[in-house]
JSON list of C-alpha atoms in Angstrom, two decimals:
[
{"chain": "A", "resi": 1, "resn": "MET", "atom": "CA", "xyz": [16.12, 239.84, 22.71]},
{"chain": "A", "resi": 2, "resn": "LYS", "atom": "CA", "xyz": [13.66, 241.31, 25.51]},
{"chain": "A", "resi": 3, "resn": "ARG", "atom": "CA", "xyz": [12.47, 240.15, 28.50]},
{"chain": "A", "resi": 4, "resn": "ASP", "atom": "CA", "xyz": [9.10, 239.78, 28.96]},
{"chain": "A", "resi": 5, "resn": "PRO", "atom": "CA", "xyz": [8.54, 238.20, 32.88]},
{"chain": "A", "resi": 6, "resn": "LEU", "atom": "CA", "xyz": [4.55, 237.82, 32.11]},
{"chain": "A", "resi": 7, "resn": "GLY", "atom": "CA", "xyz": [5.66, 236.11, 29.24]},
{"chain": "A", "resi": 8, "resn": "LEU", "atom": "CA", "xyz": [2.06, 238.48, 26.54]},
{"chain": "A", "resi": 9, "resn": "HIS", "atom": "CA", "xyz": [4.76, 238.45, 23.49]},
{"chain": "A", "resi": 10, "resn": "HIS", "atom": "CA", "xyz": [4.00, 234.44, 23.48]},
{"chain": "A", "resi": 11, "resn": "PRO", "atom": "CA", "xyz": [2.71, 232.63, 19.73]},
{"chain": "A", "resi": 12, "resn": "VAL", "atom": "CA", "xyz": [-0.83, 232.20, 21.63]},
{"chain": "A", "resi": 13, "resn": "PHE", "atom": "CA", "xyz": [-1.39, 235.59, 21.79]},
{"chain": "A", "resi": 14, "resn": "ARG", "atom": "CA", "xyz": [-0.59, 236.40, 17.72]},
{"chain": "A", "resi": 15, "resn": "PRO", "atom": "CA", "xyz": [-4.69, 235.68, 17.06]},
{"chain": "A", "resi": 16, "resn": "LEU", "atom": "CA", "xyz": [-7.04, 238.88, 17.63]},
{"chain": "A", "resi": 17, "resn": "TRP", "atom": "CA", "xyz": [-9.67, 237.11, 18.76]},
{"chain": "A", "resi": 18, "resn": "ARG", "atom": "CA", "xyz": [-7.88, 235.98, 21.50]},
{"chain": "A", "resi": 19, "resn": "ARG", "atom": "CA", "xyz": [-6.52, 238.93, 22.55]},
{"chain": "A", "resi": 20, "resn": "VAL", "atom": "CA", "xyz": [-10.15, 240.88, 22.97]},
{"chain": "A", "resi": 21, "resn": "ALA", "atom": "CA", "xyz": [-11.21, 238.67, 24.55]},
{"chain": "A", "resi": 22, "resn": "ILE", "atom": "CA", "xyz": [-8.82, 238.63, 27.47]},
{"chain": "A", "resi": 23, "resn": "PHE", "atom": "CA", "xyz": [-9.07, 241.87, 27.02]},
{"chain": "A", "resi": 24, "resn": "GLY", "atom": "CA", "xyz": [-11.94, 241.19, 27.45]},
{"chain": "A", "resi": 25, "resn": "LEU", "atom": "CA", "xyz": [-12.11, 239.63, 30.56]},
{"chain": "A", "resi": 26, "resn": "CYS", "atom": "CA", "xyz": [-10.15, 241.37, 32.43]},
{"chain": "A", "resi": 27, "resn": "LEU", "atom": "CA", "xyz": [-12.60, 245.19, 31.98]},
{"chain": "A", "resi": 28, "resn": "GLY", "atom": "CA", "xyz": [-16.27, 243.17, 32.29]},
{"chain": "A", "resi": 29, "resn": "TRP", "atom": "CA", "xyz": [-14.12, 241.51, 35.98]},
{"chain": "A", "resi": 30, "resn": "SER", "atom": "CA", "xyz": [-12.99, 244.54, 36.86]},
{"chain": "A", "resi": 31, "resn": "LEU", "atom": "CA", "xyz": [-16.40, 246.37, 35.97]},
{"chain": "A", "resi": 32, "resn": "LEU", "atom": "CA", "xyz": [-18.06, 243.13, 38.02]},
{"chain": "A", "resi": 33, "resn": "GLU", "atom": "CA", "xyz": [-16.05, 243.99, 40.79]},
{"chain": "A", "resi": 34, "resn": "LEU", "atom": "CA", "xyz": [-16.51, 247.86, 40.84]},
{"chain": "A", "resi": 35, "resn": "TYR", "atom": "CA", "xyz": [-20.77, 246.42, 41.02]},
{"chain": "A", "resi": 36, "resn": "TRP", "atom": "CA", "xyz": [-19.85, 244.43, 43.71]},
{"chain": "A", "resi": 37, "resn": "ASN", "atom": "CA", "xyz": [-17.86, 247.55, 45.89]},
{"chain": "A", "resi": 38, "resn": "SER", "atom": "CA", "xyz": [-14.74, 246.41, 45.72]},
{"chain": "A", "resi": 39, "resn": "PRO", "atom": "CA", "xyz": [-12.32, 249.39, 45.28]},
{"chain": "A", "resi": 40, "resn": "PHE", "atom": "CA", "xyz": [-9.32, 247.33, 45.66]},
{"chain": "A", "resi": 41, "resn": "TRP", "atom": "CA", "xyz": [-9.75, 244.43, 43.32]},
{"chain": "A", "resi": 42, "resn": "PHE", "atom": "CA", "xyz": [-11.55, 246.61, 40.69]},
{"chain": "A", "resi": 43, "resn": "ILE", "atom": "CA", "xyz": [-8.25, 249.17, 40.45]},
{"chain": "A", "resi": 44, "resn": "LEU", "atom": "CA", "xyz": [-6.17, 245.72, 39.95]},
{"chain": "A", "resi": 45, "resn": "PHE", "atom": "CA", "xyz": [-8.32, 244.02, 36.97]},
{"chain": "A", "resi": 46, "resn": "PHE", "atom": "CA", "xyz": [-8.83, 246.95, 35.76]},
{"chain": "A", "resi": 47, "resn": "ALA", "atom": "CA", "xyz": [-5.41, 248.72, 35.59]},
{"chain": "A", "resi": 48, "resn": "LEU", "atom": "CA", "xyz": [-3.79, 245.34, 34.02]},
{"chain": "A", "resi": 49, "resn": "ALA", "atom": "CA", "xyz": [-6.90, 246.14, 31.20]},
{"chain": "A", "resi": 50, "resn": "ILE", "atom": "CA", "xyz": [-5.10, 249.15, 30.78]},
{"chain": "A", "resi": 51, "resn": "TYR", "atom": "CA", "xyz": [-1.69, 247.40, 30.63]},
{"chain": "A", "resi": 52, "resn": "LEU", "atom": "CA", "xyz": [-3.33, 244.77, 28.48]},
{"chain": "A", "resi": 53, "resn": "ALA", "atom": "CA", "xyz": [-4.97, 246.81, 26.18]},
{"chain": "A", "resi": 54, "resn": "TYR", "atom": "CA", "xyz": [-1.59, 249.42, 25.51]},
{"chain": "A", "resi": 55, "resn": "GLU", "atom": "CA", "xyz": [0.25, 245.94, 25.22]},
{"chain": "A", "resi": 56, "resn": "PHE", "atom": "CA", "xyz": [-2.01, 243.91, 22.12]},
{"chain": "A", "resi": 57, "resn": "PHE", "atom": "CA", "xyz": [-3.65, 246.84, 20.42]},
{"chain": "A", "resi": 58, "resn": "LEU", "atom": "CA", "xyz": [-0.87, 249.51, 20.30]},
{"chain": "A", "resi": 59, "resn": "LYS", "atom": "CA", "xyz": [2.10, 248.49, 20.43]},
{"chain": "A", "resi": 60, "resn": "PHE", "atom": "CA", "xyz": [1.43, 245.73, 18.76]},
{"chain": "A", "resi": 61, "resn": "ASP", "atom": "CA", "xyz": [3.90, 243.73, 16.78]},
{"chain": "A", "resi": 62, "resn": "PRO", "atom": "CA", "xyz": [3.57, 240.60, 14.58]},
{"chain": "A", "resi": 63, "resn": "GLU", "atom": "CA", "xyz": [7.52, 239.32, 14.82]},
{"chain": "A", "resi": 64, "resn": "ASN", "atom": "CA", "xyz": [7.01, 239.46, 18.51]},
{"chain": "A", "resi": 65, "resn": "TYR", "atom": "CA", "xyz": [5.27, 237.24, 18.95]},
{"chain": "A", "resi": 66, "resn": "GLN", "atom": "CA", "xyz": [6.73, 234.39, 16.55]},
{"chain": "A", "resi": 67, "resn": "GLU", "atom": "CA", "xyz": [8.29, 231.54, 17.38]},
{"chain": "A", "resi": 68, "resn": "ASN", "atom": "CA", "xyz": [12.01, 231.63, 18.56]},
{"chain": "A", "resi": 69, "resn": "SER", "atom": "CA", "xyz": [13.85, 228.52, 18.40]},
{"chain": "A", "resi": 70, "resn": "SER", "atom": "CA", "xyz": [17.33, 230.66, 19.16]},
{"chain": "A", "resi": 71, "resn": "ASP", "atom": "CA", "xyz": [16.70, 231.02, 23.09]},
{"chain": "A", "resi": 72, "resn": "GLY", "atom": "CA", "xyz": [16.84, 226.84, 23.10]},
{"chain": "A", "resi": 73, "resn": "LEU", "atom": "CA", "xyz": [13.43, 226.41, 24.89]},
{"chain": "A", "resi": 74, "resn": "ASN", "atom": "CA", "xyz": [12.21, 224.84, 21.57]},
{"chain": "A", "resi": 75, "resn": "LYS", "atom": "CA", "xyz": [13.47, 221.48, 20.42]}
]
């Protein structure tokens, strides 16, 4: 099993609308920080939005978002 330190492959992110909402929130927040002239926070949230776009849309595999009861956590 591959490691997922941020928990981005949790089954809660399987529906498309949730992935779009989280991505849009991060992108929108980065643009707000750009408007407020905060370059550090803009870069941080924009980089997060790019990473989420890669994970949620380009690399998306529905099998990665299944409940996995073999890890001992789901009893």
